[in-house]
PDB file of C-alpha atoms in Angstrom:
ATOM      1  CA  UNK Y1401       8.190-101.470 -59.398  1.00  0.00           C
ATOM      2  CA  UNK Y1402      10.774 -99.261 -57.441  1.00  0.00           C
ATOM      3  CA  UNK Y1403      11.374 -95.316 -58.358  1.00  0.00           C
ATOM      4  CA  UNK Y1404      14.513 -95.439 -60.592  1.00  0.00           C
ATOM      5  CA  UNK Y1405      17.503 -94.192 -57.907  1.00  0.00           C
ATOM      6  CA  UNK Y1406      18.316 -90.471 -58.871  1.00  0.00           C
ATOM      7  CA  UNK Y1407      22.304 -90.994 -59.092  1.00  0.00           C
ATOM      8  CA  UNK Y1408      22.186 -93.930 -61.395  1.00  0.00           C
ATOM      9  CA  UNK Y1409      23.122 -93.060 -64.748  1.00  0.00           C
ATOM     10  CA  UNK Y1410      21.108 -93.952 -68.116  1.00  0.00           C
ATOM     11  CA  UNK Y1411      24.179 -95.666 -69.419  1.00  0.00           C
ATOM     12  CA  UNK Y1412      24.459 -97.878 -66.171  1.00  0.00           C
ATOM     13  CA  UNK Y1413      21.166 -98.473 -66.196  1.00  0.00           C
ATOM     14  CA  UNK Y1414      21.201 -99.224 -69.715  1.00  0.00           C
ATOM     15  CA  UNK Y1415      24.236-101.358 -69.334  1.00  0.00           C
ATOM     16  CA  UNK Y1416      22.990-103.345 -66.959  1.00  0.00           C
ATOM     17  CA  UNK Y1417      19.441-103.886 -68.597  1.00  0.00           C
ATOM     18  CA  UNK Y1418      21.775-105.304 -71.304  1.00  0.00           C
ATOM     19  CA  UNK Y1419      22.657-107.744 -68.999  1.00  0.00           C
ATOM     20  CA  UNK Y1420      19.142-109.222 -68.839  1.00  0.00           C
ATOM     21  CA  UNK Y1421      18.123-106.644 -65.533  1.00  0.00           C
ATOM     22  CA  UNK Y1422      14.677-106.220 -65.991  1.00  0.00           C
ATOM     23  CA  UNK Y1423      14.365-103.591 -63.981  1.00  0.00           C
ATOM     24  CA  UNK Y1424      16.793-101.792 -64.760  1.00  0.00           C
ATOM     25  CA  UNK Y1425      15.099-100.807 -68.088  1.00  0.00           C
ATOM     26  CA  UNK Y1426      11.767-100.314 -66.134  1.00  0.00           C
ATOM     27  CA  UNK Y1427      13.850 -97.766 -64.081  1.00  0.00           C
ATOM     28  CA  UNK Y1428      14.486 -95.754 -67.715  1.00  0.00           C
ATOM     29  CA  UNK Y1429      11.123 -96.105 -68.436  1.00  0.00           C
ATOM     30  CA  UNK Y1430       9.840 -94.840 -65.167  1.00  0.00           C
ATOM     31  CA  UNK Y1431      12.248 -92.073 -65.738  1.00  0.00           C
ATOM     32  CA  UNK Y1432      11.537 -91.081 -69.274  1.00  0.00           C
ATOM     33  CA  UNK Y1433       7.955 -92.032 -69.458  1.00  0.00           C
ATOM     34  CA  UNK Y1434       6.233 -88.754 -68.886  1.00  0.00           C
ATOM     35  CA  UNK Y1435       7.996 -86.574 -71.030  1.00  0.00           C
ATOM     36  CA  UNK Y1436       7.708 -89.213 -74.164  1.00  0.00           C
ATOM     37  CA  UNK Y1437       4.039 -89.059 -73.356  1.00  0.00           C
ATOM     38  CA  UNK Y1438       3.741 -85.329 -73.290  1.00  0.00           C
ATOM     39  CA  UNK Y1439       6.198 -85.269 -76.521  1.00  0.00           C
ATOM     40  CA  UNK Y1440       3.715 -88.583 -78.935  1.00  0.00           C
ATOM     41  CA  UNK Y1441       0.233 -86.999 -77.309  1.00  0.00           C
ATOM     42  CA  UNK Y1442       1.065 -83.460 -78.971  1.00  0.00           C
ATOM     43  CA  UNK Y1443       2.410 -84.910 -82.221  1.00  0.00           C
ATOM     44  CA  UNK Y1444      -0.471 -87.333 -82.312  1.00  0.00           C
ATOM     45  CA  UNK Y1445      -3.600 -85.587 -80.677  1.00  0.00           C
ATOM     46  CA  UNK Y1446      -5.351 -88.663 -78.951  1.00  0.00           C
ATOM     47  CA  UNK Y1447      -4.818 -89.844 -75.915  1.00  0.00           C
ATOM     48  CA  UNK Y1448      -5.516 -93.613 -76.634  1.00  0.00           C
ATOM     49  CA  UNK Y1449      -3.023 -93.484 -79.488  1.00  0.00           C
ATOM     50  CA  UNK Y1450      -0.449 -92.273 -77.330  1.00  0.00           C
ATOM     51  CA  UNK Y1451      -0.478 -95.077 -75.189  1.00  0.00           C
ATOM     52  CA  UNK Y1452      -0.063 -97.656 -77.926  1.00  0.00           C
ATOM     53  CA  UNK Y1453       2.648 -95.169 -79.144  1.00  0.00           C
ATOM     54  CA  UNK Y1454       4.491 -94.800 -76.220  1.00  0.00           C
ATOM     55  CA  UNK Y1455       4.306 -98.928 -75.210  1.00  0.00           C
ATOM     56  CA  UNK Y1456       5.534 -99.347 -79.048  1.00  0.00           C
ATOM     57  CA  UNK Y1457       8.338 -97.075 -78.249  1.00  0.00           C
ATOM     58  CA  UNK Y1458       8.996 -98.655 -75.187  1.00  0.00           C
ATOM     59  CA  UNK Y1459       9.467-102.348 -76.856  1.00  0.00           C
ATOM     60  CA  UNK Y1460      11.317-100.747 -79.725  1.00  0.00           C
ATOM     61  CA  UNK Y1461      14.078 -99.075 -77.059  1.00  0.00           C
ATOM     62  CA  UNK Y1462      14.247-102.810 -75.390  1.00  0.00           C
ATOM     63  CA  UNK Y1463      14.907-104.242 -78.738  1.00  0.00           C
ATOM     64  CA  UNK Y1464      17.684-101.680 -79.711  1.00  0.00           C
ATOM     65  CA  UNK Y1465      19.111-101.639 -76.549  1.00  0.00           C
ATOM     66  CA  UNK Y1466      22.527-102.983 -77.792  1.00  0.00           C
ATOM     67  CA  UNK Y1467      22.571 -99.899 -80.298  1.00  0.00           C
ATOM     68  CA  UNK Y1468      21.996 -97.405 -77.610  1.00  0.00           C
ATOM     69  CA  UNK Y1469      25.056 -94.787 -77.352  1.00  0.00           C
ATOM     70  CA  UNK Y1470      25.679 -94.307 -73.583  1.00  0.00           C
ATOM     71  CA  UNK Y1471      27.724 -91.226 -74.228  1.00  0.00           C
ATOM     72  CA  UNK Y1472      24.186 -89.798 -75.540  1.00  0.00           C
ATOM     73  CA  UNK Y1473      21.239 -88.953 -73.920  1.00  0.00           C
ATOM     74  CA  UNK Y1474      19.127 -91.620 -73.489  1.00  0.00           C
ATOM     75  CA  UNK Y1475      15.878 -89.259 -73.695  1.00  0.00           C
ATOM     76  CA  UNK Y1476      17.157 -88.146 -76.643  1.00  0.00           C
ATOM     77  CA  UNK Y1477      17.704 -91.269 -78.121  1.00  0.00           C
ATOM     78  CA  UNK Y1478      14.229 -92.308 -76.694  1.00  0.00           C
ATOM     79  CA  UNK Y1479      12.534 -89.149 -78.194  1.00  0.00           C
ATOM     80  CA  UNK Y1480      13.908 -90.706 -81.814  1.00  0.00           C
ATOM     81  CA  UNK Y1481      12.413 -94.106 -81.637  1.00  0.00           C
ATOM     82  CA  UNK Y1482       9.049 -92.036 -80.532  1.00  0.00           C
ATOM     83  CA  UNK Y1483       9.067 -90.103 -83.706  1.00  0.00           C
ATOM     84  CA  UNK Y1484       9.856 -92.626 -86.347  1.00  0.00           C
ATOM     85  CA  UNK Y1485       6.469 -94.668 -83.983  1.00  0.00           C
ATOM     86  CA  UNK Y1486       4.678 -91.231 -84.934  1.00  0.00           C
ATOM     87  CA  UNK Y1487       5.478 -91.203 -88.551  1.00  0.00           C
ATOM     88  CA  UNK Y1488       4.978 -94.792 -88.811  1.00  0.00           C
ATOM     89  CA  UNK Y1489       1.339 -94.286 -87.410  1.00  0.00           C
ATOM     90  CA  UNK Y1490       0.785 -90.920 -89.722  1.00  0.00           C
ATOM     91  CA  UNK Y1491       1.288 -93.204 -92.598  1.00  0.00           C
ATOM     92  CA  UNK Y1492      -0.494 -95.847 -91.210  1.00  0.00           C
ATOM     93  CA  UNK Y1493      -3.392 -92.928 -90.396  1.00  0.00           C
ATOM     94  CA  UNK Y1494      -3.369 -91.552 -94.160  1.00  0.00           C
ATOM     95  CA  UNK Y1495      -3.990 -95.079 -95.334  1.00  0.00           C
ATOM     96  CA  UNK Y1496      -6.737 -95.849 -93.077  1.00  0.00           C
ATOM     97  CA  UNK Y1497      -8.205 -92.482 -94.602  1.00  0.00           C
ATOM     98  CA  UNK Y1498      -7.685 -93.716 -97.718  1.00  0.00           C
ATOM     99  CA  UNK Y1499      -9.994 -96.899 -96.969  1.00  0.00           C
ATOM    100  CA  UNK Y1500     -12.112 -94.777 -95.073  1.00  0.00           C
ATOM    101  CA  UNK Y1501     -12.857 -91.904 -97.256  1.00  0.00           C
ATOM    102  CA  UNK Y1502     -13.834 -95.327 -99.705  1.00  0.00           C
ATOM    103  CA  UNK Y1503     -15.900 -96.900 -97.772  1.00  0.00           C
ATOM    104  CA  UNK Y1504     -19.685 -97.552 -98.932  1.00  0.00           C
ATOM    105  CA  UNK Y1505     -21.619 -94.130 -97.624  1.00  0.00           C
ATOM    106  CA  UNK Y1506     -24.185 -96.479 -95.626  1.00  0.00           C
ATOM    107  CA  UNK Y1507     -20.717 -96.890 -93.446  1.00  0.00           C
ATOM    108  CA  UNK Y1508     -20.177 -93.578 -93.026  1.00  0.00           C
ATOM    109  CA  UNK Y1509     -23.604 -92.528 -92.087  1.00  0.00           C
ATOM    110  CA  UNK Y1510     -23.241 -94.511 -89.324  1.00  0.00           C
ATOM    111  CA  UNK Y1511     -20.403 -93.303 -87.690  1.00  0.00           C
ATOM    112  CA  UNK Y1512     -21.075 -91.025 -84.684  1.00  0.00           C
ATOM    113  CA  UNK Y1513     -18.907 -87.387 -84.343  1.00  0.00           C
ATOM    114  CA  UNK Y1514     -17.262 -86.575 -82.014  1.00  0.00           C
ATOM    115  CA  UNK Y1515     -18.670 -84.082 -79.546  1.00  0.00           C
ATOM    116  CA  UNK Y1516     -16.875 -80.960 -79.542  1.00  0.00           C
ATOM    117  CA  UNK Y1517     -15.757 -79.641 -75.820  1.00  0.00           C
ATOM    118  CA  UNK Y1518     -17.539 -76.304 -74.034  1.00  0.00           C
ATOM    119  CA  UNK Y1519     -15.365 -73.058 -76.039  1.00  0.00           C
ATOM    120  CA  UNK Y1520     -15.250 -71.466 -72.510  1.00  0.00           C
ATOM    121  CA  UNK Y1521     -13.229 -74.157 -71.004  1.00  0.00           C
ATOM    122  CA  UNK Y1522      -9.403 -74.397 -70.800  1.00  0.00           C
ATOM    123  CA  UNK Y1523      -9.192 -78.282 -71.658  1.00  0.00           C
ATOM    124  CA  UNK Y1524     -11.221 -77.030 -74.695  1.00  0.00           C
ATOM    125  CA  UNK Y1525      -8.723 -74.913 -75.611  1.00  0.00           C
ATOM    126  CA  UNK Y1526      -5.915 -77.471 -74.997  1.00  0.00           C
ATOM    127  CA  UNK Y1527      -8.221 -80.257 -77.197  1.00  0.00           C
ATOM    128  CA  UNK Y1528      -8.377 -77.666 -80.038  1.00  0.00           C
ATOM    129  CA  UNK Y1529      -4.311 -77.275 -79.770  1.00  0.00           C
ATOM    130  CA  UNK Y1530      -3.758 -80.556 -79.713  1.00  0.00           C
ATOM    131  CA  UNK Y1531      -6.006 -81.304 -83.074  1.00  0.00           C
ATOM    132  CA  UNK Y1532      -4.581 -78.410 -84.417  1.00  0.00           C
ATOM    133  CA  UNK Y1533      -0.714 -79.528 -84.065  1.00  0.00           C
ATOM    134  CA  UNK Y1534      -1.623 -83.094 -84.829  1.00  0.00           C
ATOM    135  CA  UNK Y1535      -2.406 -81.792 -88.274  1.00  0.00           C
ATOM    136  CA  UNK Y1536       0.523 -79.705 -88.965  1.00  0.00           C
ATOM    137  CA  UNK Y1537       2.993 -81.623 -91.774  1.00  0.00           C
ATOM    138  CA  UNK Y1538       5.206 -83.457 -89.880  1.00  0.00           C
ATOM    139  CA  UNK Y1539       8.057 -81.401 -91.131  1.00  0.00           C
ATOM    140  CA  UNK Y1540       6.625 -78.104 -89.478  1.00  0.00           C
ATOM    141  CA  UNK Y1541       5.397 -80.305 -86.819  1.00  0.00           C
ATOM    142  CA  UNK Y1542       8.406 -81.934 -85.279  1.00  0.00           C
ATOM    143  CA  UNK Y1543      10.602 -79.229 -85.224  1.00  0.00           C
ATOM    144  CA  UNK Y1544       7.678 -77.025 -82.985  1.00  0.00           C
ATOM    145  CA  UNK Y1545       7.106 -80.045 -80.334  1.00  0.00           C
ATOM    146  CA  UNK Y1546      10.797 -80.752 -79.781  1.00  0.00           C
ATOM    147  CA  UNK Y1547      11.471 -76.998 -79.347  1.00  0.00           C
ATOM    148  CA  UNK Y1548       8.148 -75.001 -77.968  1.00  0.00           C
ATOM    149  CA  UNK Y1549       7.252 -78.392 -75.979  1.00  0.00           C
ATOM    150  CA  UNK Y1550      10.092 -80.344 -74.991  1.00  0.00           C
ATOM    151  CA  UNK Y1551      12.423 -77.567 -74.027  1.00  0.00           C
ATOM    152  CA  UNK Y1552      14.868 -78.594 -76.614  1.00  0.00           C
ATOM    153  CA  UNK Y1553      17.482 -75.909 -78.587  1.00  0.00           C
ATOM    154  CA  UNK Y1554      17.284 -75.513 -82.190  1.00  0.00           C
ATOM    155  CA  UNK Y1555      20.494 -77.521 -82.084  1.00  0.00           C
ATOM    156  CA  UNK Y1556      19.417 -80.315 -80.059  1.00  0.00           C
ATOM    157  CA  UNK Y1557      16.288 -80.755 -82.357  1.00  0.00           C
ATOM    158  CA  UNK Y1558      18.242 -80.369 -85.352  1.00  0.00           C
ATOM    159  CA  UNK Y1559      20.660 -82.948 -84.321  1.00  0.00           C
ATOM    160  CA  UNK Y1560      17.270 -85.617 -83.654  1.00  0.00           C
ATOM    161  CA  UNK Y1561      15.864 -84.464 -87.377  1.00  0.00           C
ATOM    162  CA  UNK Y1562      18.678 -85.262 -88.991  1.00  0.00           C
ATOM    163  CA  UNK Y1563      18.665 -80.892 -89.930  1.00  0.00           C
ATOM    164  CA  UNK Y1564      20.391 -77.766 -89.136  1.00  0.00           C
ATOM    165  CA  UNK Y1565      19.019 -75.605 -86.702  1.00  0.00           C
ATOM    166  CA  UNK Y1566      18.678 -72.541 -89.051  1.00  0.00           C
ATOM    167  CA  UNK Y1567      16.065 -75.133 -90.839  1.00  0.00           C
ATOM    168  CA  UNK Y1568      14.689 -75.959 -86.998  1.00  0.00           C
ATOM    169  CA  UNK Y1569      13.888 -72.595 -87.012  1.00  0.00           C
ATOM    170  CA  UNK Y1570      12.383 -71.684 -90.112  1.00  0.00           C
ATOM    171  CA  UNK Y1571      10.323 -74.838 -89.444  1.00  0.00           C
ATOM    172  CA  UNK Y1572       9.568 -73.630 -86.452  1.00  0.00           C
ATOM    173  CA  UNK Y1573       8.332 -69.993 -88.082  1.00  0.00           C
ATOM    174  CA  UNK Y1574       5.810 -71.826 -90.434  1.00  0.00           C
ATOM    175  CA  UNK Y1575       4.918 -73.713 -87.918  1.00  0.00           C
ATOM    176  CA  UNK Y1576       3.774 -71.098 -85.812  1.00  0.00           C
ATOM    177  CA  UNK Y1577       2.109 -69.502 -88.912  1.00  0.00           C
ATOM    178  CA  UNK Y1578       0.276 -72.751 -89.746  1.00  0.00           C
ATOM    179  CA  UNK Y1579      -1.344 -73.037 -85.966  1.00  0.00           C
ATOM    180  CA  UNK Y1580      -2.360 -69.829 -86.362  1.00  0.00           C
ATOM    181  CA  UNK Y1581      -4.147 -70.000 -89.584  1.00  0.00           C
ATOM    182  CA  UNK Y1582      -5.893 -73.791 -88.103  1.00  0.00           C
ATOM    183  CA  UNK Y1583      -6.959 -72.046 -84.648  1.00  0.00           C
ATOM    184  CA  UNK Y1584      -8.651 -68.673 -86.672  1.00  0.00           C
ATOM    185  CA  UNK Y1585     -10.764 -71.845 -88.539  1.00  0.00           C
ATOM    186  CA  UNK Y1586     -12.039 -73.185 -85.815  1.00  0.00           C
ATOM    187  CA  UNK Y1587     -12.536 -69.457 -83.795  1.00  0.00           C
ATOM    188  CA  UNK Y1588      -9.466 -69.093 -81.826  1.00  0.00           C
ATOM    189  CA  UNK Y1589      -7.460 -65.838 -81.799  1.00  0.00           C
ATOM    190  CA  UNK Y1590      -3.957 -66.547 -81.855  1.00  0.00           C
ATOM    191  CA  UNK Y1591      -1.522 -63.794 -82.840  1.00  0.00           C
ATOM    192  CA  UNK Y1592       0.961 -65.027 -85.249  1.00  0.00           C
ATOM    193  CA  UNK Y1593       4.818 -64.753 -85.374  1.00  0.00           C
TER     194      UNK Y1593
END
């Protein structure tokens, strides 16, 4: 696979995957793989959910192609098939704990815990982020990985939720509260807004 050329548009690229050119669409995904990454691994917390996540999202875009706006962003229409992948798997998730949480308690006793990382460590730090904004509501959630993580405005974000941006960033606010009040649980200092 080539590196996508740097002057070719998304909506060329787009248009011509349209046209059956495989590569083409590998050259968006090249392009826009990393940052959906960064974006599903923060809302989800696990690395090997991401990449299912991210592949989904991948096949989803390929699918939709035709409905793809070429007067848009395509990371930004990328960044919305990632999200609906992520609440589709948090619902998914909240079954599964459903099932789990009933499970017979030989089942359970069984089931090895994760080890937790060294505190002194900064990928320690990043792991207990990570679990920490994966449970955030999806609601407070969204709004803080599109914004604090993805560089986006309050507008742009607002525009993706389907919200206005003063909601984006009151969202944002509890958000930001919420982390706080997870990381003091597990030991972190964080000051809050």
């Amino acid at each position: 696979m080539t590196a996508p050329s740097p002057g070719e548009s998304d909506a060329s690229l787009a248009a011509r995957a349209l046209t059956g050119d495989r590569r083409a669409f590998d050259n968006l995904v090249i392009r826009y793989q990393e940052p959906l990454y960064r974006f599903i691994r923060r809302y989800v917390g696990d690395a090997d959910e991401t990449y299912d996540l991210l592949q989904e999202t991948f096949v989803a875009a390929w699918q939709a192609l035709g409905r793809y706006d070429p007067d848009r962003s395509a990371l930004t229409w990328l960044r919305r098939i990632a999200l609906n992948k992520c609440r589709d798997w948090g619902r998914r998730r909240t079954v599964r704990k459903f099932f789990y949480h009933a499970a017979p308690l030989e089942a359970a006793e069984s089931a090895t815990p994760d080890a937790d990382l060294p505190a002194d460590t900064q990928e320690a730090a990043l792991a207990r982020l990570d679990r920490a904004i994966a449970m955030l509501p999806p609601q407070l959630k969204e709004p803080l990985l599109l914004t604090m993580f993805e560089g986006l405005s309050q507008e742009a974000a607002g525009d993706i939720l389907g919200i206005t941006a003063k909601a984006v960033e009151t969202r944002i606010y509890r958000a930001r509260k919420q982390l706080a009040t997870l990381l003091r649980a597990e030991g972190v200092g964080i000051d809050e807004p």
